[in-house]
Structures are given as structure tokens and as C-alpha cells.
Amino acid sequence: MEHRIVGPGPYRATRLWNETVEIFRAKMPLRKHRCRFKSYEHCFTAAEAVDWLHELLRCSQNFGPEVTRKQTVQLLKKFLKNHVIEDIKGKWGQEDFEDNRHLYRFPPSSPLKPYPKKPPYQKDVIKFPEWNDPPPGISQENIPVRPVVMNSEMWYKRHSIAIGEVPACRLVHRRQLTEANVEEIWKSMTLSYLQKILGLDSLEEVLDIKLVNSKFIIHNVYSVSKQGVVILDDKSKELPHWVLSAMKCLANWPNCSDLKQPMYLGFEKDVFKTIADYYGHLKEPLLTFHLFDAFVSVLGLLQKEKVAVEAFQICCLLLPPENRRKLQLLMRMMARICLNKEMPPLCDGFGTRTLMVQTFSRCILCSKDEVDLDELLAARLVTFLMDNYQEILKVPLALQTSIEERVAHLRRVQIKYPGADMDITLSAPSFCRQISPEEFEYQRSYGSQEPLAALLEEVITDAKLSSKEKKKKLKQFQKSYPEVYQERFPTPESEALLFPEKPKPKPQLLMWALKKPFQPFQRTRSFRM
């Protein structure tokens, strides 16, 4: 019995239905049976169908080993209603299938479910909001820019390093981000991230993008407690106090000797029934109707656990805050009950883990329209949530960091160069018109000559600078702007006039220098004989 993995994508529930029906019709063993003294060929009993299909679902990676026999019976009821099977007399259309010895057979043809027809979608990825559109009524040409007047000290700071070639550039006008702009960025990037993980060309067939509320995403990210549970602004949407108390009682179930509340036989069962009744009467499942297809699509990634956890993280961010909070508290209670060895049995017919899945799966995931596999899919999802709820219900830090950096980048409207801060306050131009490289070279050569020439004269005439400092700055200016320097000092003689050589003082004549130089003593022959 082989059941191929049905990956994420649109109509996954329908694809799973058709896949299961095809395998069931092709490989279900058929044989001859007798009923009321009459023989019937190519048929099977209800119990045989339950046994075979139950084993198929348990071995399938699309459903998992948590599938119960009761769920298998429910699926066969839907098979009978949709004429996938019929009784031996050809009756079908009602869900009166039971796990017994009643005989059933396959009809001559079993039509598969058709896929819903939707308008074609665009295969373009989700586009982020653009901020380069100038406000109406503003022309991009002839933008007045205040000239920069620099003194020698400021110039020295700015040009303390060598200046390289400046490439042609285009400054983008950035209008101030409004709250609506930020919300749209969060929505766009979150959905784009989900689309990338699912590997889909579009989310339109698994999610109605118009129903995604960006305020919910932002609230679920930032309004959380130290334990990571969502904090609601509207306290009227909180869980009723008596339900919250009951959940705390079971989640923190101690030994009998330490129990403070009144105790009687079956007390824990009554508390559990109170919680189950509340969640069972919710008007909408916690994962909402419009996100059903999105969560079912993510179930196709369970073979890649890390990827599935990441996809569920993003899907849970789309939930209304009150739903996310209720889901967090419920999953924490379910996980603690399953791990508590001191907890008495809450049901005689099921184990604790199976009871949790069967009791709360439908209030967590359910389709607004009847979906034939919704019970099996809900059980599969709840089982995975119980095992990974701490990671799934955390805020995805990678997504949060990426969006925050994007918003900060869009709010960054000024570029500062080394030495340009703290010296002068300029009103940054809204934008610059893009020019050709030739026009840029012309403006660089001739447009800034006058300010630079004035700066050079200021350095020359600065009496506070010593000759050594002045020579150092002029040498640096000559290296950065050789053309301006050459125009001011066309010849070495003109440069030499700036620092005239001082006449060297003549050495004073000493009186002893006019006298006859000292002669060394020479021995003469003595006249003495």
C-alpha cells in the first residue's frame, strides 16, 4: 500500500481526497461473500473496509499514526455519501455506515472531486510599497540647493583622506512613512516570506490576501508577555475567568496531598469537560475559516520539520490576537496534561494524548464548507502542534529583524560622509536629477572651481596658521585638487612668492680674524754651542 506525499499548494484537501479514493478503489481486497443464502462477488464487509483503510491512513505520511478507527469509520461514511462505495443493493447517499458485517461494493464509476475554478492569478511575486514617487505638484528638475561654504578647518576634516572617483548616482525621494505604510510593509513581507517557504507562485489560491489584517501581525509580534503569550488590549475578548481557572487547574495538576481546591472522585473529568464544552461552542475555529487552506497547505511540509515549523509560525501570526492567545493557552494546557504522569485518566476509552487530539482538533481547525478530510487533517495538525507548540507559537525572529531593517532603511533619508557631521547643518535636497557621466565630469571640473578657489585663498591668507601647517594643508589641497592649485600657482616662482626666503645674516668679523693666524711653535737651533 503506497500513499504518495501530497505537498503544499492549492486544493490540497481535494487532492488528498482523490488520492485516497484512487488507492482505496485500486487496492482494497475484494472477494466472494454470502449473505442471507445468497452469494455476492467482488465485495467486502464494512469491518474489512475499516481494517484496510485504517492501516492505509496510519502508514501514510499525509495523515500519520494518530488516526483512530473511529475517524476511519467517519471517512467511510463520507465515501458512502459521495458514492465512492455503495451497499450490496446499490444504495448510497446517506452516512449510515457502521463497523459491522454489512456488505459493500464499488460502483462502476467513482467520480473524483473536481477542483474549484478560480480566475487565473498573476505569477508575479508580492511587490513591496515604493517610496520614490514625489508628492504631487513637485517637479524633479531645478531643485534649488543651498551652496556649501566651508572654512579651512572643516575642509581639513572632510578631506583628511584621499577622495576617489564618484560614480553617477540617483538620490531617491523618501516621503515620511505613515502608520499605514508601515502596516503595509509588515503585511507584504510576511506574505512574501510565507509564499517563499511554501514554494508557490501565488498565495491567492490558498489564502484571501484581502482578509489578512496587518494590525493583527504587528500586535502578535510586539504585544506579548515575558512568556510569549499575546496580551489583549480589549479585555472583553479574554477567556472567561472560570475557563481560565479550569485550564490552570489541569495544567498545574499537583499531587493529591498538595491539592488546595475541593476534591471528589471524577473532579478532574468535570474540569476537563468544562473546558471542552467552552471550546466546542466557539463560533469559529481558532485558526479561522479563511486560513483553513493555508494551514492545510503547510501540512504538506511535515516531512521537513524545521521548514514546517517556520511556515506554521508565520501562519499563526496572521491570526486575530484573541484567537492566538486562546490557542497558546490551550496548547500549553494540552501539552502539560499529556506529560503529567500524576494526572488521573480523563477518559476510560482513550489514552490522554488521543483524547486531547480528538476533543480539541475540530475547535482548532475546521472548514466553513464541508471538507471530507477535515477531521483527519485537523488531527494531524493538532498532533504536530502539541509536539512543537513552543517553537510554532514564538515570533519568527528572522522575519521580524528583516522587516524592522526594511522600515529603518526607508526612514533613512540622509547620507553622511566622514568629517561632514557636527560641522554644518544642511537641508538635504529632496532628490537629484540623474545626469550623464559627461555632464557630471563637466560640473565636477567647472561647477565647484569658485568655492574651492575661495577656500584656497582662505588657507593662504590665514595668519593663524604657522608656515609648517600652511605648507601641509596646501600640499594636501594640491593632491586633491591639482587643477585649482595649478590655476592659483601656475609656476614654481609664483608658489615660491608665498614663502619668500629670508636673507641669511652675514657672519660678524672678529678682531682676532684680522690678525696673523697662529703659527705653531717651531724649534730653532740653539745659539749656544
PDB file of N, CA, C and O in Angstrom, residues 433-502:
ATOM      1  N   ARG A 433      18.387  65.099 -10.036  1.00  0.00           N
ATOM      2  CA  ARG A 433      18.116  64.605 -11.381  1.00  0.00           C
ATOM      3  C   ARG A 433      19.322  63.834 -11.877  1.00  0.00           C
ATOM      4  O   ARG A 433      20.455  64.280 -11.748  1.00  0.00           O
ATOM      5  N   GLN A 434      19.096  62.669 -12.445  1.00  0.00           N
ATOM      6  CA  GLN A 434      20.194  61.849 -12.938  1.00  0.00           C
ATOM      7  C   GLN A 434      20.810  62.499 -14.173  1.00  0.00           C
ATOM      8  O   GLN A 434      20.099  62.965 -15.072  1.00  0.00           O
ATOM      9  N   ILE A 435      22.120  62.555 -14.235  1.00  0.00           N
ATOM     10  CA  ILE A 435      22.832  63.182 -15.343  1.00  0.00           C
ATOM     11  C   ILE A 435      23.772  62.158 -15.958  1.00  0.00           C
ATOM     12  O   ILE A 435      24.057  61.121 -15.376  1.00  0.00           O
ATOM     13  N   SER A 436      24.245  62.520 -17.152  1.00  0.00           N
ATOM     14  CA  SER A 436      25.173  61.633 -17.841  1.00  0.00           C
ATOM     15  C   SER A 436      26.563  61.763 -17.241  1.00  0.00           C
ATOM     16  O   SER A 436      26.895  62.768 -16.600  1.00  0.00           O
ATOM     17  N   PRO A 437      27.421  60.764 -17.446  1.00  0.00           N
ATOM     18  CA  PRO A 437      28.792  60.859 -16.932  1.00  0.00           C
ATOM     19  C   PRO A 437      29.552  62.056 -17.489  1.00  0.00           C
ATOM     20  O   PRO A 437      30.355  62.665 -16.787  1.00  0.00           O
ATOM     21  N   GLU A 438      29.292  62.413 -18.761  1.00  0.00           N
ATOM     22  CA  GLU A 438      29.988  63.563 -19.348  1.00  0.00           C
ATOM     23  C   GLU A 438      29.583  64.854 -18.649  1.00  0.00           C
ATOM     24  O   GLU A 438      30.421  65.710 -18.335  1.00  0.00           O
ATOM     25  N   GLU A 439      28.269  64.989 -18.395  1.00  0.00           N
ATOM     26  CA  GLU A 439      27.804  66.199 -17.704  1.00  0.00           C
ATOM     27  C   GLU A 439      28.325  66.255 -16.277  1.00  0.00           C
ATOM     28  O   GLU A 439      28.659  67.326 -15.757  1.00  0.00           O
ATOM     29  N   PHE A 440      28.438  65.098 -15.661  1.00  0.00           N
ATOM     30  CA  PHE A 440      28.988  65.054 -14.312  1.00  0.00           C
ATOM     31  C   PHE A 440      30.445  65.513 -14.288  1.00  0.00           C
ATOM     32  O   PHE A 440      30.862  66.281 -13.421  1.00  0.00           O
ATOM     33  N   GLU A 441      31.236  65.024 -15.262  1.00  0.00           N
ATOM     34  CA  GLU A 441      32.637  65.425 -15.321  1.00  0.00           C
ATOM     35  C   GLU A 441      32.765  66.921 -15.551  1.00  0.00           C
ATOM     36  O   GLU A 441      33.639  67.583 -14.971  1.00  0.00           O
ATOM     37  N   TYR A 442      31.883  67.479 -16.400  1.00  0.00           N
ATOM     38  CA  TYR A 442      31.941  68.919 -16.664  1.00  0.00           C
ATOM     39  C   TYR A 442      31.608  69.711 -15.396  1.00  0.00           C
ATOM     40  O   TYR A 442      32.289  70.684 -15.049  1.00  0.00           O
ATOM     41  N   GLN A 443      30.561  69.294 -14.691  1.00  0.00           N
ATOM     42  CA  GLN A 443      30.186  70.002 -13.467  1.00  0.00           C
ATOM     43  C   GLN A 443      31.251  69.849 -12.380  1.00  0.00           C
ATOM     44  O   GLN A 443      31.498  70.773 -11.613  1.00  0.00           O
ATOM     45  N   ARG A 444      31.859  68.680 -12.345  1.00  0.00           N
ATOM     46  CA  ARG A 444      32.908  68.483 -11.337  1.00  0.00           C
ATOM     47  C   ARG A 444      34.113  69.365 -11.625  1.00  0.00           C
ATOM     48  O   ARG A 444      34.760  69.872 -10.709  1.00  0.00           O
ATOM     49  N   SER A 445      34.392  69.572 -12.909  1.00  0.00           N
ATOM     50  CA  SER A 445      35.579  70.341 -13.278  1.00  0.00           C
ATOM     51  C   SER A 445      35.359  71.844 -13.122  1.00  0.00           C
ATOM     52  O   SER A 445      36.242  72.568 -12.668  1.00  0.00           O
ATOM     53  N   TYR A 446      34.164  72.320 -13.491  1.00  0.00           N
ATOM     54  CA  TYR A 446      33.949  73.756 -13.548  1.00  0.00           C
ATOM     55  C   TYR A 446      32.915  74.275 -12.546  1.00  0.00           C
ATOM     56  O   TYR A 446      32.936  75.453 -12.187  1.00  0.00           O
ATOM     57  N   GLY A 447      32.027  73.424 -12.099  1.00  0.00           N
ATOM     58  CA  GLY A 447      30.973  73.912 -11.213  1.00  0.00           C
ATOM     59  C   GLY A 447      31.448  74.243  -9.817  1.00  0.00           C
ATOM     60  O   GLY A 447      30.845  75.060  -9.127  1.00  0.00           O
ATOM     61  N   SER A 448      32.528  73.608  -9.362  1.00  0.00           N
ATOM     62  CA  SER A 448      32.994  73.827  -7.994  1.00  0.00           C
ATOM     63  C   SER A 448      34.319  74.580  -7.933  1.00  0.00           C
ATOM     64  O   SER A 448      34.977  74.569  -6.902  1.00  0.00           O
ATOM     65  N   GLN A 449      34.719  75.225  -9.028  1.00  0.00           N
ATOM     66  CA  GLN A 449      36.009  75.918  -9.053  1.00  0.00           C
ATOM     67  C   GLN A 449      36.016  77.111  -8.105  1.00  0.00           C
ATOM     68  O   GLN A 449      36.978  77.315  -7.353  1.00  0.00           O
ATOM     69  N   GLU A 450      34.964  77.911  -8.150  1.00  0.00           N
ATOM     70  CA  GLU A 450      34.952  79.139  -7.354  1.00  0.00           C
ATOM     71  C   GLU A 450      34.987  78.858  -5.856  1.00  0.00           C
ATOM     72  O   GLU A 450      35.790  79.471  -5.128  1.00  0.00           O
ATOM     73  N   PRO A 451      34.142  77.960  -5.318  1.00  0.00           N
ATOM     74  CA  PRO A 451      34.247  77.684  -3.872  1.00  0.00           C
ATOM     75  C   PRO A 451      35.608  77.133  -3.465  1.00  0.00           C
ATOM     76  O   PRO A 451      36.144  77.493  -2.409  1.00  0.00           O
ATOM     77  N   LEU A 452      36.191  76.296  -4.328  1.00  0.00           N
ATOM     78  CA  LEU A 452      37.490  75.723  -3.987  1.00  0.00           C
ATOM     79  C   LEU A 452      38.585  76.777  -4.057  1.00  0.00           C
ATOM     80  O   LEU A 452      39.512  76.785  -3.232  1.00  0.00           O
ATOM     81  N   ALA A 453      38.482  77.682  -5.067  1.00  0.00           N
ATOM     82  CA  ALA A 453      39.469  78.755  -5.154  1.00  0.00           C
ATOM     83  C   ALA A 453      39.383  79.676  -3.938  1.00  0.00           C
ATOM     84  O   ALA A 453      40.407  80.116  -3.395  1.00  0.00           O
ATOM     85  N   ALA A 454      38.126  79.942  -3.505  1.00  0.00           N
ATOM     86  CA  ALA A 454      37.960  80.784  -2.311  1.00  0.00           C
ATOM     87  C   ALA A 454      38.520  80.085  -1.076  1.00  0.00           C
ATOM     88  O   ALA A 454      39.127  80.716  -0.199  1.00  0.00           O
ATOM     89  N   LEU A 455      38.329  78.778  -0.999  1.00  0.00           N
ATOM     90  CA  LEU A 455      38.873  78.018   0.125  1.00  0.00           C
ATOM     91  C   LEU A 455      40.402  78.053   0.116  1.00  0.00           C
ATOM     92  O   LEU A 455      41.041  78.209   1.168  1.00  0.00           O
ATOM     93  N   LEU A 456      40.989  77.953  -1.064  1.00  0.00           N
ATOM     94  CA  LEU A 456      42.442  78.001  -1.165  1.00  0.00           C
ATOM     95  C   LEU A 456      42.978  79.355  -0.719  1.00  0.00           C
ATOM     96  O   LEU A 456      43.992  79.447  -0.004  1.00  0.00           O
ATOM     97  N   GLU A 457      42.300  80.440  -1.109  1.00  0.00           N
ATOM     98  CA  GLU A 457      42.725  81.774  -0.688  1.00  0.00           C
ATOM     99  C   GLU A 457      42.616  81.929   0.819  1.00  0.00           C
ATOM    100  O   GLU A 457      43.447  82.596   1.445  1.00  0.00           O
ATOM    101  N   GLU A 458      41.581  81.284   1.408  1.00  0.00           N
ATOM    102  CA  GLU A 458      41.428  81.383   2.862  1.00  0.00           C
ATOM    103  C   GLU A 458      42.584  80.694   3.571  1.00  0.00           C
ATOM    104  O   GLU A 458      43.066  81.172   4.599  1.00  0.00           O
ATOM    105  N   VAL A 459      43.012  79.563   3.030  1.00  0.00           N
ATOM    106  CA  VAL A 459      44.155  78.885   3.619  1.00  0.00           C
ATOM    107  C   VAL A 459      45.414  79.735   3.475  1.00  0.00           C
ATOM    108  O   VAL A 459      46.238  79.834   4.400  1.00  0.00           O
ATOM    109  N   ILE A 460      45.560  80.392   2.320  1.00  0.00           N
ATOM    110  CA  ILE A 460      46.767  81.184   2.067  1.00  0.00           C
ATOM    111  C   ILE A 460      46.846  82.379   3.001  1.00  0.00           C
ATOM    112  O   ILE A 460      47.909  82.711   3.554  1.00  0.00           O
ATOM    113  N   THR A 461      45.688  83.020   3.203  1.00  0.00           N
ATOM    114  CA  THR A 461      45.687  84.267   3.976  1.00  0.00           C
ATOM    115  C   THR A 461      45.458  84.064   5.468  1.00  0.00           C
ATOM    116  O   THR A 461      45.363  85.043   6.205  1.00  0.00           O
ATOM    117  N   ASP A 462      45.333  82.833   5.894  1.00  0.00           N
ATOM    118  CA  ASP A 462      45.092  82.567   7.317  1.00  0.00           C
ATOM    119  C   ASP A 462      46.378  82.844   8.096  1.00  0.00           C
ATOM    120  O   ASP A 462      47.369  82.107   8.014  1.00  0.00           O
ATOM    121  N   ALA A 463      46.330  83.949   8.882  1.00  0.00           N
ATOM    122  CA  ALA A 463      47.524  84.346   9.626  1.00  0.00           C
ATOM    123  C   ALA A 463      47.748  83.498  10.871  1.00  0.00           C
ATOM    124  O   ALA A 463      48.839  83.530  11.455  1.00  0.00           O
ATOM    125  N   LYS A 464      46.732  82.761  11.285  1.00  0.00           N
ATOM    126  CA  LYS A 464      46.877  81.963  12.497  1.00  0.00           C
ATOM    127  C   LYS A 464      47.665  80.688  12.255  1.00  0.00           C
ATOM    128  O   LYS A 464      48.118  80.055  13.204  1.00  0.00           O
ATOM    129  N   LEU A 465      47.759  80.300  10.997  1.00  0.00           N
ATOM    130  CA  LEU A 465      48.482  79.073  10.684  1.00  0.00           C
ATOM    131  C   LEU A 465      49.974  79.344  10.617  1.00  0.00           C
ATOM    132  O   LEU A 465      50.399  80.355  10.044  1.00  0.00           O
ATOM    133  N   SER A 466      50.736  78.439  11.164  1.00  0.00           N
ATOM    134  CA  SER A 466      52.176  78.554  11.034  1.00  0.00           C
ATOM    135  C   SER A 466      52.580  78.156   9.612  1.00  0.00           C
ATOM    136  O   SER A 466      51.802  77.544   8.872  1.00  0.00           O
ATOM    137  N   SER A 467      53.779  78.480   9.239  1.00  0.00           N
ATOM    138  CA  SER A 467      54.249  78.151   7.888  1.00  0.00           C
ATOM    139  C   SER A 467      54.246  76.643   7.672  1.00  0.00           C
ATOM    140  O   SER A 467      53.897  76.149   6.579  1.00  0.00           O
ATOM    141  N   LYS A 468      54.574  75.884   8.701  1.00  0.00           N
ATOM    142  CA  LYS A 468      54.608  74.432   8.574  1.00  0.00           C
ATOM    143  C   LYS A 468      53.211  73.860   8.349  1.00  0.00           C
ATOM    144  O   LYS A 468      53.001  73.009   7.471  1.00  0.00           O
ATOM    145  N   GLU A 469      52.230  74.344   9.135  1.00  0.00           N
ATOM    146  CA  GLU A 469      50.859  73.874   8.962  1.00  0.00           C
ATOM    147  C   GLU A 469      50.290  74.299   7.621  1.00  0.00           C
ATOM    148  O   GLU A 469      49.576  73.540   6.955  1.00  0.00           O
ATOM    149  N   LYS A 470      50.618  75.538   7.212  1.00  0.00           N
ATOM    150  CA  LYS A 470      50.095  76.030   5.942  1.00  0.00           C
ATOM    151  C   LYS A 470      50.661  75.220   4.785  1.00  0.00           C
ATOM    152  O   LYS A 470      49.939  74.867   3.831  1.00  0.00           O
ATOM    153  N   LYS A 471      51.927  74.905   4.823  1.00  0.00           N
ATOM    154  CA  LYS A 471      52.520  74.095   3.761  1.00  0.00           C
ATOM    155  C   LYS A 471      51.891  72.704   3.709  1.00  0.00           C
ATOM    156  O   LYS A 471      51.660  72.160   2.631  1.00  0.00           O
ATOM    157  N   LYS A 472      51.587  72.154   4.879  1.00  0.00           N
ATOM    158  CA  LYS A 472      50.985  70.827   4.934  1.00  0.00           C
ATOM    159  C   LYS A 472      49.600  70.821   4.308  1.00  0.00           C
ATOM    160  O   LYS A 472      49.264  69.933   3.501  1.00  0.00           O
ATOM    161  N   LYS A 473      48.788  71.840   4.614  1.00  0.00           N
ATOM    162  CA  LYS A 473      47.439  71.902   4.051  1.00  0.00           C
ATOM    163  C   LYS A 473      47.466  72.196   2.559  1.00  0.00           C
ATOM    164  O   LYS A 473      46.662  71.649   1.781  1.00  0.00           O
ATOM    165  N   LEU A 474      48.392  73.058   2.145  1.00  0.00           N
ATOM    166  CA  LEU A 474      48.488  73.346   0.708  1.00  0.00           C
ATOM    167  C   LEU A 474      48.936  72.129  -0.078  1.00  0.00           C
ATOM    168  O   LEU A 474      48.481  71.890  -1.211  1.00  0.00           O
ATOM    169  N   LYS A 475      49.797  71.341   0.500  1.00  0.00           N
ATOM    170  CA  LYS A 475      50.251  70.127  -0.169  1.00  0.00           C
ATOM    171  C   LYS A 475      49.099  69.134  -0.300  1.00  0.00           C
ATOM    172  O   LYS A 475      48.929  68.487  -1.345  1.00  0.00           O
ATOM    173  N   GLN A 476      48.256  69.061   0.736  1.00  0.00           N
ATOM    174  CA  GLN A 476      47.104  68.168   0.671  1.00  0.00           C
ATOM    175  C   GLN A 476      46.078  68.682  -0.335  1.00  0.00           C
ATOM    176  O   GLN A 476      45.469  67.906  -1.077  1.00  0.00           O
ATOM    177  N   PHE A 477      45.876  69.995  -0.384  1.00  0.00           N
ATOM    178  CA  PHE A 477      44.965  70.590  -1.368  1.00  0.00           C
ATOM    179  C   PHE A 477      45.458  70.329  -2.784  1.00  0.00           C
ATOM    180  O   PHE A 477      44.675  70.013  -3.688  1.00  0.00           O
ATOM    181  N   GLN A 478      46.739  70.451  -2.995  1.00  0.00           N
ATOM    182  CA  GLN A 478      47.312  70.208  -4.316  1.00  0.00           C
ATOM    183  C   GLN A 478      47.097  68.761  -4.755  1.00  0.00           C
ATOM    184  O   GLN A 478      46.831  68.497  -5.941  1.00  0.00           O
ATOM    185  N   LYS A 479      47.143  67.841  -3.806  1.00  0.00           N
ATOM    186  CA  LYS A 479      46.945  66.436  -4.128  1.00  0.00           C
ATOM    187  C   LYS A 479      45.492  66.149  -4.461  1.00  0.00           C
ATOM    188  O   LYS A 479      45.196  65.341  -5.360  1.00  0.00           O
ATOM    189  N   SER A 480      44.534  66.817  -3.790  1.00  0.00           N
ATOM    190  CA  SER A 480      43.116  66.571  -4.028  1.00  0.00           C
ATOM    191  C   SER A 480      42.589  67.340  -5.231  1.00  0.00           C
ATOM    192  O   SER A 480      41.767  66.811  -5.991  1.00  0.00           O
ATOM    193  N   TYR A 481      43.026  68.583  -5.396  1.00  0.00           N
ATOM    194  CA  TYR A 481      42.519  69.437  -6.477  1.00  0.00           C
ATOM    195  C   TYR A 481      43.695  70.036  -7.232  1.00  0.00           C
ATOM    196  O   TYR A 481      44.006  71.225  -7.099  1.00  0.00           O
ATOM    197  N   PRO A 482      44.369  69.251  -8.042  1.00  0.00           N
ATOM    198  CA  PRO A 482      45.559  69.769  -8.730  1.00  0.00           C
ATOM    199  C   PRO A 482      45.240  70.879  -9.726  1.00  0.00           C
ATOM    200  O   PRO A 482      46.038  71.795  -9.926  1.00  0.00           O
ATOM    201  N   GLU A 483      44.049  70.813 -10.352  1.00  0.00           N
ATOM    202  CA  GLU A 483      43.702  71.829 -11.346  1.00  0.00           C
ATOM    203  C   GLU A 483      43.520  73.199 -10.697  1.00  0.00           C
ATOM    204  O   GLU A 483      43.986  74.218 -11.225  1.00  0.00           O
ATOM    205  N   VAL A 484      42.803  73.227  -9.579  1.00  0.00           N
ATOM    206  CA  VAL A 484      42.596  74.511  -8.882  1.00  0.00           C
ATOM    207  C   VAL A 484      43.925  75.044  -8.371  1.00  0.00           C
ATOM    208  O   VAL A 484      44.205  76.256  -8.457  1.00  0.00           O
ATOM    209  N   TYR A 485      44.731  74.156  -7.860  1.00  0.00           N
ATOM    210  CA  TYR A 485      46.037  74.594  -7.334  1.00  0.00           C
ATOM    211  C   TYR A 485      46.926  75.104  -8.465  1.00  0.00           C
ATOM    212  O   TYR A 485      47.624  76.124  -8.303  1.00  0.00           O
ATOM    213  N   GLN A 486      46.886  74.449  -9.628  1.00  0.00           N
ATOM    214  CA  GLN A 486      47.709  74.871 -10.760  1.00  0.00           C
ATOM    215  C   GLN A 486      47.273  76.232 -11.277  1.00  0.00           C
ATOM    216  O   GLN A 486      48.104  77.046 -11.713  1.00  0.00           O
ATOM    217  N   GLU A 487      45.973  76.502 -11.212  1.00  0.00           N
ATOM    218  CA  GLU A 487      45.489  77.809 -11.676  1.00  0.00           C
ATOM    219  C   GLU A 487      45.933  78.924 -10.731  1.00  0.00           C
ATOM    220  O   GLU A 487      46.197  80.052 -11.165  1.00  0.00           O
ATOM    221  N   ARG A 488      46.018  78.633  -9.454  1.00  0.00           N
ATOM    222  CA  ARG A 488      46.450  79.661  -8.493  1.00  0.00           C
ATOM    223  C   ARG A 488      47.961  79.833  -8.513  1.00  0.00           C
ATOM    224  O   ARG A 488      48.473  80.946  -8.369  1.00  0.00           O
ATOM    225  N   PHE A 489      48.684  78.757  -8.667  1.00  0.00           N
ATOM    226  CA  PHE A 489      50.147  78.810  -8.717  1.00  0.00           C
ATOM    227  C   PHE A 489      50.614  78.176 -10.027  1.00  0.00           C
ATOM    228  O   PHE A 489      50.979  76.994 -10.064  1.00  0.00           O
ATOM    229  N   PRO A 490      50.550  78.928 -11.129  1.00  0.00           N
ATOM    230  CA  PRO A 490      50.902  78.348 -12.438  1.00  0.00           C
ATOM    231  C   PRO A 490      52.377  77.999 -12.567  1.00  0.00           C
ATOM    232  O   PRO A 490      52.726  77.111 -13.325  1.00  0.00           O
ATOM    233  N   THR A 491      53.255  78.693 -11.836  1.00  0.00           N
ATOM    234  CA  THR A 491      54.691  78.437 -11.950  1.00  0.00           C
ATOM    235  C   THR A 491      55.289  78.223 -10.577  1.00  0.00           C
ATOM    236  O   THR A 491      54.720  78.679  -9.557  1.00  0.00           O
ATOM    237  N   PRO A 492      56.391  77.568 -10.506  1.00  0.00           N
ATOM    238  CA  PRO A 492      57.060  77.402  -9.205  1.00  0.00           C
ATOM    239  C   PRO A 492      57.434  78.724  -8.581  1.00  0.00           C
ATOM    240  O   PRO A 492      57.474  78.858  -7.348  1.00  0.00           O
ATOM    241  N   GLU A 493      57.719  79.751  -9.443  1.00  0.00           N
ATOM    242  CA  GLU A 493      58.086  81.063  -8.894  1.00  0.00           C
ATOM    243  C   GLU A 493      56.910  81.679  -8.140  1.00  0.00           C
ATOM    244  O   GLU A 493      57.091  82.303  -7.083  1.00  0.00           O
ATOM    245  N   SER A 494      55.688  81.518  -8.699  1.00  0.00           N
ATOM    246  CA  SER A 494      54.527  82.093  -8.010  1.00  0.00           C
ATOM    247  C   SER A 494      54.275  81.396  -6.678  1.00  0.00           C
ATOM    248  O   SER A 494      53.830  82.028  -5.722  1.00  0.00           O
ATOM    249  N   GLU A 495      54.560  80.109  -6.618  1.00  0.00           N
ATOM    250  CA  GLU A 495      54.412  79.390  -5.354  1.00  0.00           C
ATOM    251  C   GLU A 495      55.490  79.801  -4.365  1.00  0.00           C
ATOM    252  O   GLU A 495      55.240  79.904  -3.154  1.00  0.00           O
ATOM    253  N   ALA A 496      56.691  80.112  -4.915  1.00  0.00           N
ATOM    254  CA  ALA A 496      57.786  80.496  -4.032  1.00  0.00           C
ATOM    255  C   ALA A 496      57.553  81.857  -3.407  1.00  0.00           C
ATOM    256  O   ALA A 496      58.055  82.157  -2.324  1.00  0.00           O
ATOM    257  N   LEU A 497      56.785  82.727  -4.103  1.00  0.00           N
ATOM    258  CA  LEU A 497      56.499  84.047  -3.546  1.00  0.00           C
ATOM    259  C   LEU A 497      55.674  83.976  -2.261  1.00  0.00           C
ATOM    260  O   LEU A 497      55.693  84.913  -1.461  1.00  0.00           O
ATOM    261  N   LEU A 498      54.936  82.868  -2.097  1.00  0.00           N
ATOM    262  CA  LEU A 498      54.113  82.747  -0.891  1.00  0.00           C
ATOM    263  C   LEU A 498      54.980  82.554   0.342  1.00  0.00           C
ATOM    264  O   LEU A 498      54.644  83.029   1.438  1.00  0.00           O
ATOM    265  N   PHE A 499      56.074  81.893   0.174  1.00  0.00           N
ATOM    266  CA  PHE A 499      57.000  81.673   1.274  1.00  0.00           C
ATOM    267  C   PHE A 499      58.376  82.197   0.860  1.00  0.00           C
ATOM    268  O   PHE A 499      59.267  81.418   0.471  1.00  0.00           O
ATOM    269  N   PRO A 500      58.587  83.526   0.871  1.00  0.00           N
ATOM    270  CA  PRO A 500      59.884  84.081   0.454  1.00  0.00           C
ATOM    271  C   PRO A 500      60.978  83.659   1.427  1.00  0.00           C
ATOM    272  O   PRO A 500      60.762  83.559   2.642  1.00  0.00           O
ATOM    273  N   GLU A 501      62.138  83.418   0.850  1.00  0.00           N
ATOM    274  CA  GLU A 501      63.267  83.019   1.686  1.00  0.00           C
ATOM    275  C   GLU A 501      63.822  84.234   2.422  1.00  0.00           C
ATOM    276  O   GLU A 501      64.037  85.297   1.840  1.00  0.00           O
ATOM    277  N   LYS A 502      64.044  84.072   3.670  1.00  0.00           N
ATOM    278  CA  LYS A 502      64.608  85.144   4.480  1.00  0.00           C
ATOM    279  C   LYS A 502      66.108  85.267   4.191  1.00  0.00           C
ATOM    280  O   LYS A 502      66.802  84.257   4.090  1.00  0.00           O
TER     281      LYS A 502
END
